[in-house]
Tab-separated table of C-alpha atoms in Angstrom:
chain	number	residue	atom	x	y	z
A	1	MET	CA	75.674	67.139	134.411
A	2	LEU	CA	73.902	66.070	131.277
A	3	LEU	CA	70.867	68.091	130.197
A	4	SER	CA	67.636	67.124	128.672
A	5	THR	CA	67.194	67.054	125.011
A	6	LEU	CA	64.274	67.769	122.768
A	7	GLY	CA	64.009	66.856	119.167
A	8	GLY	CA	63.246	69.153	116.376
A	9	ALA	CA	61.737	72.696	116.564
A	10	SER	CA	63.503	75.771	115.740
A	11	GLY	CA	64.708	78.342	117.920
A	12	LEU	CA	67.533	80.784	118.913
A	13	ARG	CA	70.580	78.513	119.244
A	14	VAL	CA	73.799	79.279	121.055
A	15	ILE	CA	75.312	75.857	121.965
A	16	ALA	CA	76.652	75.008	125.369
A	17	VAL	CA	78.757	72.473	126.953
A	18	ALA	CA	78.030	70.696	130.326
A	19	CYS	CA	80.342	69.430	132.829
A	20	VAL	CA	80.583	65.593	133.277
A	21	GLY	CA	82.792	64.446	136.171
A	22	GLY	CA	86.130	66.084	135.519
A	23	LEU	CA	85.387	67.405	132.149
A	24	LYS	CA	86.172	71.138	131.691
A	25	PRO	CA	83.018	73.181	130.747
A	26	VAL	CA	82.865	75.132	127.539
A	27	LEU	CA	79.952	76.823	125.638
A	28	LEU	CA	79.854	76.633	121.879
A	29	GLN	CA	78.272	79.022	119.398
A	30	HIS	CA	74.752	78.642	117.837
A	31	GLN	CA	71.862	80.813	116.973
A	32	ARG	CA	68.660	80.266	115.145
A	33	LEU	CA	65.641	82.372	115.321
A	34	GLN	CA	62.027	81.173	115.475
A	35	ARG	CA	60.026	83.851	113.983
A	36	VAL	CA	56.624	84.619	115.543
A	37	SER	CA	54.002	85.637	113.109
A	38	ARG	CA	51.258	88.213	113.991
A	39	GLN	CA	47.876	88.214	112.326
A	40	PRO	CA	46.242	91.539	111.468
A	41	GLY	CA	44.185	92.821	114.316
A	42	MET	CA	45.600	90.493	116.924
A	43	ALA	CA	46.790	91.905	119.974
A	44	THR	CA	50.565	91.349	120.625
A	45	GLN	CA	52.156	91.116	124.100
A	46	ALA	CA	55.372	93.067	123.998
A	47	ALA	CA	58.429	91.637	125.513
A	48	THR	CA	60.989	94.447	124.623
A	49	SER	CA	61.563	95.328	128.336
A	50	THR	CA	62.695	91.660	128.842
A	51	ILE	CA	65.789	91.894	126.648
A	52	LYS	CA	68.074	92.528	129.696
A	53	ALA	CA	70.927	90.680	131.294
A	54	PRO	CA	70.392	88.590	134.381
A	55	ALA	CA	70.628	90.703	137.677
A	56	ASP	CA	74.021	89.343	138.158
A	57	GLY	CA	74.947	90.018	134.481
A	58	ASN	CA	76.011	86.276	134.181
A	59	PHE	CA	74.397	84.276	131.221
A	60	TYR	CA	77.081	81.614	131.445
A	61	LYS	CA	76.301	79.945	134.728
A	62	TYR	CA	77.430	76.288	135.713
A	63	GLY	CA	80.853	76.982	134.418
A	64	LEU	CA	79.716	77.389	130.748
A	65	LYS	CA	81.800	79.544	128.452
A	66	PRO	CA	80.724	81.167	124.992
A	67	VAL	CA	83.167	79.964	122.304
A	68	LEU	CA	82.212	82.844	120.072
A	69	GLY	CA	83.277	85.279	122.775
A	70	GLU	CA	81.465	87.392	125.317
A	71	GLY	CA	78.226	89.183	124.228
A	72	ILE	CA	76.721	86.281	122.194
A	73	MET	CA	73.752	85.968	124.512
A	74	GLU	CA	73.239	89.765	124.452
A	75	ALA	CA	73.349	89.763	120.585
A	76	THR	CA	71.041	86.809	120.340
A	77	LEU	CA	68.400	88.415	122.667
A	78	LYS	CA	68.372	91.495	120.530
A	79	ARG	CA	67.227	89.383	117.694
A	80	LEU	CA	63.948	88.569	119.668
A	81	GLY	CA	60.961	90.715	119.739
A	82	ALA	CA	57.318	90.588	120.724
A	83	VAL	CA	55.977	87.232	121.560
A	84	GLU	CA	52.233	86.120	121.538
A	85	ILE	CA	50.285	83.124	122.184
A	86	LYS	CA	47.329	81.809	120.143
A	87	ASP	CA	45.442	78.648	119.613
A	88	MET	CA	46.916	76.302	116.998
A	89	ASP	CA	45.028	75.887	113.583
A	90	LYS	CA	47.265	73.265	112.042
A	91	SER	CA	50.746	72.133	112.167
A	92	ASN	CA	53.282	69.923	110.208
A	93	PHE	CA	55.119	68.991	113.509
A	94	VAL	CA	52.425	68.172	116.207
A	95	LYS	CA	48.868	67.085	116.136
A	96	PRO	CA	46.492	66.852	119.064
A	97	LYS	CA	44.758	63.614	119.634
A	98	SER	CA	42.690	61.751	122.149
A	99	VAL	CA	43.440	58.347	123.081
A	100	MET	CA	40.339	56.161	124.166
A	101	TYR	CA	41.028	53.066	126.125
A	102	ASP	CA	39.247	50.629	128.518
A	103	LEU	CA	40.260	50.317	132.097
A	104	ASP	CA	38.246	48.233	134.560
A	105	GLY	CA	35.348	48.112	132.118
A	106	LYS	CA	35.054	51.825	131.727
A	107	ARG	CA	35.868	53.896	128.589
A	108	ARG	CA	38.622	56.300	129.435
A	109	ARG	CA	40.186	59.289	127.516
A	110	TRP	CA	43.694	60.703	127.559
A	111	ASP	CA	44.775	63.665	125.347
A	112	MET	CA	47.931	63.648	123.794
A	113	ILE	CA	50.225	65.426	121.207
A	114	SER	CA	51.427	63.286	118.310
A	115	SER	CA	54.810	64.362	117.126
A	116	HIS	CA	57.895	63.163	115.010
A	117	SER	CA	60.304	60.725	116.709
A	118	SER	CA	63.841	62.184	117.046
A	119	VAL	CA	67.427	61.608	117.478
A	120	GLY	CA	70.080	63.137	119.819
A	121	VAL	CA	73.820	63.137	120.030
A	122	ILE	CA	76.090	63.295	123.019
A	123	ILE	CA	79.155	65.040	121.603
A	124	TYR	CA	82.396	64.885	123.369
A	125	HIS	CA	85.135	67.428	122.147
A	126	THR	CA	88.364	65.558	122.794
A	127	GLU	CA	90.510	68.736	122.631
A	128	LEU	CA	88.252	70.761	124.913
A	129	ASP	CA	87.648	67.700	127.178
A	130	ALA	CA	83.996	68.701	127.172
A	131	LEU	CA	80.516	67.722	126.066
A	132	ILE	CA	78.880	70.127	123.733
A	133	VAL	CA	75.184	71.009	124.248
A	134	VAL	CA	73.054	73.522	122.494
A	135	ARG	CA	71.540	76.565	124.141
A	136	GLN	CA	68.572	77.680	122.388
A	137	PHE	CA	65.429	79.780	122.831
A	138	ARG	CA	62.431	77.481	123.032
A	139	PRO	CA	59.167	79.445	122.427
A	140	PRO	CA	57.046	76.920	124.375
A	141	ALA	CA	59.340	77.260	127.477
A	142	TYR	CA	59.063	81.111	127.290
A	143	ALA	CA	55.293	80.879	126.590
A	144	SER	CA	54.774	78.783	129.684
A	145	ALA	CA	56.770	81.277	131.922
A	146	MET	CA	54.706	84.128	130.238
A	147	MET	CA	51.325	82.386	130.962
A	148	LEU	CA	52.245	81.817	134.558
A	149	ALA	CA	53.405	85.394	135.087
A	150	GLU	CA	50.124	86.562	133.519
A	151	GLU	CA	48.069	84.341	135.840
A	152	ALA	CA	49.928	85.678	138.784
A	153	GLY	CA	49.438	89.209	137.685
A	154	GLU	CA	53.107	89.761	137.120
A	155	PRO	CA	54.888	91.490	134.198
A	156	ALA	CA	56.338	89.168	131.334
A	157	PRO	CA	59.530	87.458	132.352
A	158	PRO	CA	62.786	88.175	130.762
A	159	LEU	CA	63.254	86.439	127.347
A	160	SER	CA	66.388	84.843	128.772
A	161	VAL	CA	64.146	82.400	130.663
A	162	GLY	CA	63.088	80.768	127.326
A	163	PHE	CA	66.634	79.537	126.633
A	164	THR	CA	67.297	75.811	127.393
A	165	TYR	CA	70.328	73.620	127.445
A	166	GLU	CA	70.001	70.725	125.276
A	167	LEU	CA	71.975	67.961	123.494
A	168	CYS	CA	72.217	68.398	119.760
A	169	ALA	CA	69.031	66.710	118.364
A	170	GLY	CA	66.642	66.698	115.527
A	171	ILE	CA	63.291	65.212	114.482
A	172	ILE	CA	63.220	62.054	112.061
A	173	ASP	CA	61.490	63.701	109.076
A	174	LYS	CA	63.551	62.185	106.165
A	175	LYS	CA	63.827	58.775	104.427
A	176	LYS	CA	67.315	58.243	105.885
A	177	SER	CA	68.894	56.149	108.584
A	178	LEU	CA	68.780	57.401	112.235
A	179	ALA	CA	72.641	57.688	112.119
A	180	GLN	CA	72.515	59.824	108.930
A	181	ILE	CA	69.887	62.149	110.348
A	182	ALA	CA	72.109	62.464	113.597
A	183	ALA	CA	75.290	63.210	111.641
A	184	GLU	CA	73.386	66.024	109.723
A	185	GLU	CA	72.239	67.443	113.010
A	186	VAL	CA	75.743	67.447	114.365
A	187	LYS	CA	76.932	69.344	111.281
A	188	GLU	CA	74.000	71.735	111.158
A	189	GLU	CA	73.846	72.674	114.793
A	190	CYS	CA	77.457	72.325	116.023
A	191	GLY	CA	79.451	72.523	112.807
A	192	PHE	CA	81.425	69.202	112.895
A	193	LYS	CA	81.398	66.617	110.058
A	194	VAL	CA	81.046	63.103	111.487
A	195	ALA	CA	80.478	60.102	109.469
A	196	PRO	CA	77.347	58.347	110.337
A	197	GLU	CA	79.259	55.033	110.736
A	198	LYS	CA	81.402	56.742	113.495
A	199	LEU	CA	78.347	57.485	115.618
A	200	GLN	CA	77.690	55.020	118.457
A	201	TRP	CA	74.076	54.199	119.297
A	202	VAL	CA	73.576	54.590	122.943
A	203	THR	CA	69.880	53.882	123.723
A	204	GLN	CA	66.232	54.547	122.772
A	205	TYR	CA	63.786	55.931	125.187
A	206	VAL	CA	60.333	57.416	125.188
A	207	SER	CA	60.012	61.163	125.718
A	208	ALA	CA	57.146	63.228	127.064
A	209	VAL	CA	55.397	60.211	128.345
A	210	GLY	CA	52.390	61.937	129.594
A	211	THR	CA	51.650	64.101	126.634
A	212	GLY	CA	53.611	62.792	123.683
A	213	GLY	CA	55.110	59.380	123.981
A	214	SER	CA	57.498	59.717	120.845
A	215	ARG	CA	60.537	57.673	120.468
A	216	HIS	CA	64.079	59.196	120.881
A	217	ASP	CA	67.254	57.363	119.840
A	218	MET	CA	70.519	58.588	121.438
A	219	TYR	CA	73.915	58.382	119.815
A	220	TYR	CA	77.549	59.243	120.956
A	221	ALA	CA	80.206	61.051	118.855
A	222	GLU	CA	83.775	62.364	119.530
A	223	VAL	CA	84.980	65.384	117.532
A	224	ASP	CA	87.868	67.727	117.432
A	225	GLU	CA	88.634	71.008	115.602
A	226	SER	CA	90.024	69.203	112.593
A	227	MET	CA	86.390	67.983	112.005
A	228	ARG	CA	84.944	71.460	112.073
A	229	VAL	CA	83.375	72.414	108.683
A	230	GLY	CA	81.326	75.395	109.881
A	231	LYS	CA	80.013	77.589	112.733
A	232	GLY	CA	76.958	75.547	113.291
A	233	GLY	CA	73.973	77.284	114.781
A	234	GLY	CA	71.139	75.573	112.767
A	235	LEU	CA	69.314	77.170	109.825
A	236	GLU	CA	68.442	80.885	109.794
């Protein structure tokens, strides 16, 4: 089971591993917190009541396991606080645009979000016989769930619904080769040092075709514990 990948963006990272065929599932460490700023006088929707375990107490479904030991998700959730949603003023990462085009002699408009292209890495751990994926808190994923709950007149959902399973990935925002950027992401997010020339390019595709259309290049890498140089988890 391969899970979708999103390039760039910060968030609480845990790292997970997905099963593929007969591969044994594992879950790696990784935490990074996206801080939410609050302007003076702006109302904040509290989400303190959502820092709870799932009803069945199982954060590691689908056969996943936390490499850092049990309790990592609980500890990660405690780092999160109030969440609010506001209109965007400006951003270094995304820019709203309108695309004007002609169709059947009529002028049409399509709204989009311009963002960086990105790279992703399918990481196979040869000793664990598993694929490593990142589990991280994505503010947009939680915000969408929060808005749906508000529209339905329901309380804010658990913060755990904002966690996604993704392949190791990052945005292309440096003047380096794609392989170099991908290798840096593997080290930053997963703690393994992989030489750029050891990465195998897999394919390129277009992501978020309805709203973004940015390019995403996918690579493949194999790692083992001898290549570990850190815990990973991204930047604090």
